Each structure stands twice: as structure tokens, then as C-alpha cells.
Amino acid sequence: MLVLGIDPGTATTGYGLVRETETGPALVAYGTIQTPAGAPMPDRLRTIYQELKELIALHGPDTAAVEKLFFQRNVSTAMSVGQARGVALLALAEAGVSVGEYTPRDVKLAVAGYGGADKPQVQQMVRAILNLPEVPKPDDAADALAVAICHLHSMRMKALTG
């Protein structure tokens, strides 16, 4: 099972691909999609959409997971992240890839065992779970890997509980 995790953002969208193996989750690839800071929003969203479509075509994930929006004080930031989420969900839907959606708290709980874990704790657990020599950088990519790991965990739990 190959899972594509996505941490949406208009400036930087993180992605991480994790494969379920007999010995646990294994890293396949990770990185970010960058958009130019001064570019109009439609151009930034098109870049995210096109690059995600290329990633999906290249790797052929079996399923995907996208981080849900959480309450933010800055409404314009929340709106732009929501737009990036929308184009990510569209790219996945067009490719016929099933999607799980998780709150940041869900991800922290699945990866670190505590829904209130801070970013460094989650990143260290991503490193440990994937047996990596160091924490993946940048943060957006590490967050996307955490989302993918959360989805694998959720699917395992559903399989066990029916």
C-alpha cells in the first residue's frame, strides 16, 4: 500500500510518500511544491495542481491523506490554505485516488501518541518510524510524511476493528 500524504499551503505544499511493508512504514519520497511569492493566486494554485498531478502519475499512490484545516486567527491565511487543499483534493479525485482527511490533532495522536505533541516531537517520531538518520526537511515535507503515517495507522486500525 502506497500512501501520498499532503500538507497543503499556497507558498509551500509538502508531500510525502510512504509504503506499508511487512516491517512497517517505509519512506519512498518526500519534498515540497513551491510557488512564487509574488505570483497571482490562480497561478499558484495551478502550480500546486499540476505538480500534484505529476507526482500522482509518477508514483501511482493507492490512497492519499490530506491535512484538514484547523482554526486560524488569520482568516486570509485560512482561506488560501483552504484553496490549496481544494486543488489537492481535485487532483486526487481526478486520478481516482481515495482520500483520508485528518486534523493536526489526529496526526499528532497517531504519530506521537499525544494529540498535543509539538512539531519537534512529531518530527522526531516521523524520523524514528521511518528509520531515517535525521528529521526530513523542510517542515512541510516532514508534516506531509506524518499525515501519510497517520493514514496508514488509521487504515490498520479500521482493518483490526472492522
mmCIF file of C-alpha atoms in Angstrom:
data_model
loop_
_atom_site.group_PDB
_atom_site.id
_atom_site.type_symbol
_atom_site.label_atom_id
_atom_site.label_comp_id
_atom_site.label_asym_id
_atom_site.label_seq_id
_atom_site.Cartn_x
_atom_site.Cartn_y
_atom_site.Cartn_z
ATOM 1 C CA MET A 1 0.000 0.000 0.000
ATOM 2 C CA LEU A 2 1.491 3.331 -1.105
ATOM 3 C CA VAL A 3 0.163 6.454 0.637
ATOM 4 C CA LEU A 4 0.645 10.044 -0.510
ATOM 5 C CA GLY A 5 0.479 12.498 2.386
ATOM 6 C CA ILE A 6 -0.136 16.171 1.635
ATOM 7 C CA ASP A 7 0.368 19.216 3.870
ATOM 8 C CA PRO A 8 -1.327 21.965 1.822
ATOM 9 C CA GLY A 9 -0.194 25.564 1.624
ATOM 10 C CA THR A 10 -0.125 28.211 -1.082
ATOM 11 C CA ALA A 11 3.550 29.143 -0.662
ATOM 12 C CA THR A 12 4.749 25.624 0.141
ATOM 13 C CA THR A 13 2.831 22.369 -0.144
ATOM 14 C CA GLY A 14 4.579 19.416 1.444
ATOM 15 C CA TYR A 15 4.239 15.878 0.149
ATOM 16 C CA GLY A 16 5.430 12.523 1.400
ATOM 17 C CA LEU A 17 5.075 9.013 0.038
ATOM 18 C CA VAL A 18 5.150 6.115 2.477
ATOM 19 C CA ARG A 19 4.752 2.429 1.651
ATOM 20 C CA GLU A 20 3.354 -0.115 4.107
ATOM 21 C CA THR A 21 5.732 -3.082 4.351
ATOM 22 C CA GLU A 22 5.821 -6.216 6.491
ATOM 23 C CA THR A 23 8.183 -4.428 8.867
ATOM 24 C CA GLY A 24 6.191 -1.178 8.996
ATOM 25 C CA PRO A 25 6.071 2.101 7.089
ATOM 26 C CA ALA A 26 8.944 2.813 4.686
ATOM 27 C CA LEU A 27 9.911 6.098 3.064
ATOM 28 C CA VAL A 28 9.504 6.285 -0.719
ATOM 29 C CA ALA A 29 9.902 10.020 -1.422
ATOM 30 C CA TYR A 30 9.218 13.444 0.023
ATOM 31 C CA GLY A 31 9.566 17.072 -0.914
ATOM 32 C CA THR A 32 7.738 20.320 -1.455
ATOM 33 C CA ILE A 33 5.927 22.193 -4.169
ATOM 34 C CA GLN A 34 7.000 25.841 -4.089
ATOM 35 C CA THR A 35 5.066 28.704 -5.637
ATOM 36 C CA PRO A 36 6.456 32.188 -6.345
ATOM 37 C CA ALA A 37 5.582 34.661 -3.578
ATOM 38 C CA GLY A 38 4.537 37.443 -5.933
ATOM 39 C CA ALA A 39 2.501 35.288 -8.300
ATOM 40 C CA PRO A 40 -1.274 35.736 -8.525
ATOM 41 C CA MET A 41 -3.269 33.171 -6.527
ATOM 42 C CA PRO A 42 -4.697 31.411 -9.615
ATOM 43 C CA ASP A 43 -1.148 30.814 -10.893
ATOM 44 C CA ARG A 44 -0.006 29.479 -7.524
ATOM 45 C CA LEU A 45 -2.972 27.118 -7.334
ATOM 46 C CA ARG A 46 -2.354 25.919 -10.897
ATOM 47 C CA THR A 47 1.280 25.134 -9.998
ATOM 48 C CA ILE A 48 0.192 23.080 -6.969
ATOM 49 C CA TYR A 49 -2.443 21.258 -9.017
ATOM 50 C CA GLN A 50 -0.127 20.468 -11.938
ATOM 51 C CA GLU A 51 2.768 19.312 -9.775
ATOM 52 C CA LEU A 52 0.499 17.097 -7.672
ATOM 53 C CA LYS A 53 -0.913 15.567 -10.860
ATOM 54 C CA GLU A 54 2.663 14.810 -11.988
ATOM 55 C CA LEU A 55 3.500 13.236 -8.600
ATOM 56 C CA ILE A 56 0.363 11.098 -8.730
ATOM 57 C CA ALA A 57 1.156 9.955 -12.284
ATOM 58 C CA LEU A 58 4.795 9.211 -11.391
ATOM 59 C CA HIS A 59 4.200 7.277 -8.164
ATOM 60 C CA GLY A 60 0.650 5.914 -8.535
ATOM 61 C CA PRO A 61 -0.385 6.065 -4.865
ATOM 62 C CA ASP A 62 -3.062 3.611 -3.740
ATOM 63 C CA THR A 63 -4.560 6.173 -1.384
ATOM 64 C CA ALA A 64 -3.819 9.633 -0.039
ATOM 65 C CA ALA A 65 -4.243 11.734 3.073
ATOM 66 C CA VAL A 66 -4.645 15.490 3.327
ATOM 67 C CA GLU A 67 -4.413 17.561 6.469
ATOM 68 C CA LYS A 68 -7.679 19.297 7.385
ATOM 69 C CA LEU A 69 -7.862 22.981 8.155
ATOM 70 C CA PHE A 70 -7.809 23.970 11.777
ATOM 71 C CA PHE A 71 -8.909 27.227 13.347
ATOM 72 C CA GLN A 72 -6.612 30.090 12.480
ATOM 73 C CA ARG A 73 -6.748 33.674 13.661
ATOM 74 C CA ASN A 74 -5.678 34.955 10.260
ATOM 75 C CA VAL A 75 -8.712 34.456 8.030
ATOM 76 C CA SER A 76 -6.845 35.199 4.787
ATOM 77 C CA THR A 77 -4.255 32.518 5.623
ATOM 78 C CA ALA A 78 -7.012 30.012 6.339
ATOM 79 C CA MET A 79 -8.711 30.885 3.051
ATOM 80 C CA SER A 80 -5.543 30.424 0.995
ATOM 81 C CA VAL A 81 -4.725 27.115 2.706
ATOM 82 C CA GLY A 82 -8.296 26.034 2.007
ATOM 83 C CA GLN A 83 -7.805 26.850 -1.659
ATOM 84 C CA ALA A 84 -4.585 24.798 -1.771
ATOM 85 C CA ARG A 85 -6.452 21.925 -0.078
ATOM 86 C CA GLY A 86 -9.152 22.196 -2.711
ATOM 87 C CA VAL A 87 -6.809 21.835 -5.665
ATOM 88 C CA ALA A 88 -5.043 18.927 -3.924
ATOM 89 C CA LEU A 89 -8.369 17.161 -3.382
ATOM 90 C CA LEU A 90 -9.327 17.839 -7.009
ATOM 91 C CA ALA A 91 -6.068 16.365 -8.359
ATOM 92 C CA LEU A 92 -6.577 13.240 -6.229
ATOM 93 C CA ALA A 93 -10.255 12.886 -7.170
ATOM 94 C CA GLU A 94 -9.487 13.222 -10.881
ATOM 95 C CA ALA A 95 -6.895 10.445 -10.556
ATOM 96 C CA GLY A 96 -9.368 8.211 -8.713
ATOM 97 C CA VAL A 97 -7.246 8.152 -5.553
ATOM 98 C CA SER A 98 -9.210 7.675 -2.310
ATOM 99 C CA VAL A 99 -8.523 10.317 0.327
ATOM 100 C CA GLY A 100 -8.460 10.366 4.110
ATOM 101 C CA GLU A 101 -8.622 13.727 5.871
ATOM 102 C CA TYR A 102 -7.121 14.310 9.306
ATOM 103 C CA THR A 103 -6.901 17.209 11.721
ATOM 104 C CA PRO A 104 -3.482 18.210 13.048
ATOM 105 C CA ARG A 105 -4.544 16.685 16.398
ATOM 106 C CA ASP A 106 -5.370 13.352 14.691
ATOM 107 C CA VAL A 107 -1.935 13.338 13.062
ATOM 108 C CA LYS A 108 -0.114 14.141 16.309
ATOM 109 C CA LEU A 109 -2.020 11.437 18.176
ATOM 110 C CA ALA A 110 -1.289 8.771 15.543
ATOM 111 C CA VAL A 111 2.391 9.647 15.124
ATOM 112 C CA ALA A 112 3.494 10.813 18.581
ATOM 113 C CA GLY A 113 0.844 9.174 20.770
ATOM 114 C CA TYR A 114 -0.290 12.547 22.121
ATOM 115 C CA GLY A 115 -2.663 14.961 20.374
ATOM 116 C CA GLY A 116 -0.928 17.945 21.950
ATOM 117 C CA ALA A 117 2.577 16.998 20.782
ATOM 118 C CA ASP A 118 4.695 19.850 19.462
ATOM 119 C CA LYS A 119 6.245 19.975 15.999
ATOM 120 C CA PRO A 120 9.731 18.727 17.061
ATOM 121 C CA GLN A 121 8.186 15.721 18.866
ATOM 122 C CA VAL A 122 6.161 14.779 15.777
ATOM 123 C CA GLN A 123 9.179 15.235 13.511
ATOM 124 C CA GLN A 124 11.361 13.036 15.724
ATOM 125 C CA MET A 125 8.693 10.332 15.661
ATOM 126 C CA VAL A 126 8.494 10.552 11.843
ATOM 127 C CA ARG A 127 12.273 10.064 11.779
ATOM 128 C CA ALA A 128 12.053 7.084 14.149
ATOM 129 C CA ILE A 129 9.029 5.421 12.493
ATOM 130 C CA LEU A 130 10.623 5.650 9.042
ATOM 131 C CA ASN A 131 14.053 4.696 10.421
ATOM 132 C CA LEU A 132 15.734 7.800 8.984
ATOM 133 C CA PRO A 133 19.126 9.166 10.050
ATOM 134 C CA GLU A 134 17.685 12.670 10.530
ATOM 135 C CA VAL A 135 14.409 14.566 10.536
ATOM 136 C CA PRO A 136 13.170 15.212 6.983
ATOM 137 C CA LYS A 137 13.430 18.851 5.909
ATOM 138 C CA PRO A 138 11.735 21.183 5.293
ATOM 139 C CA ASP A 139 8.995 21.082 7.932
ATOM 140 C CA ASP A 140 6.236 20.941 5.301
ATOM 141 C CA ALA A 141 7.622 17.667 3.927
ATOM 142 C CA ALA A 142 8.001 16.180 7.426
ATOM 143 C CA ASP A 143 4.403 17.195 8.166
ATOM 144 C CA ALA A 144 3.205 15.507 4.961
ATOM 145 C CA LEU A 145 5.029 12.304 5.945
ATOM 146 C CA ALA A 146 3.296 12.469 9.335
ATOM 147 C CA VAL A 147 -0.076 12.762 7.561
ATOM 148 C CA ALA A 148 0.758 9.683 5.448
ATOM 149 C CA ILE A 149 1.809 7.716 8.550
ATOM 150 C CA CYS A 150 -1.437 8.766 10.268
ATOM 151 C CA HIS A 151 -3.434 7.430 7.313
ATOM 152 C CA LEU A 152 -1.596 4.084 7.417
ATOM 153 C CA HIS A 153 -2.286 3.882 11.153
ATOM 154 C CA SER A 154 -5.962 4.690 10.609
ATOM 155 C CA MET A 155 -6.297 2.040 7.897
ATOM 156 C CA ARG A 156 -4.615 -0.558 10.150
ATOM 157 C CA MET A 157 -6.995 0.279 12.997
ATOM 158 C CA LYS A 158 -10.041 0.031 10.704
ATOM 159 C CA ALA A 159 -8.829 -3.346 9.425
ATOM 160 C CA LEU A 160 -8.478 -4.620 13.000
ATOM 161 C CA THR A 161 -11.817 -3.316 14.216
ATOM 162 C CA GLY A 162 -13.817 -3.987 11.054
#
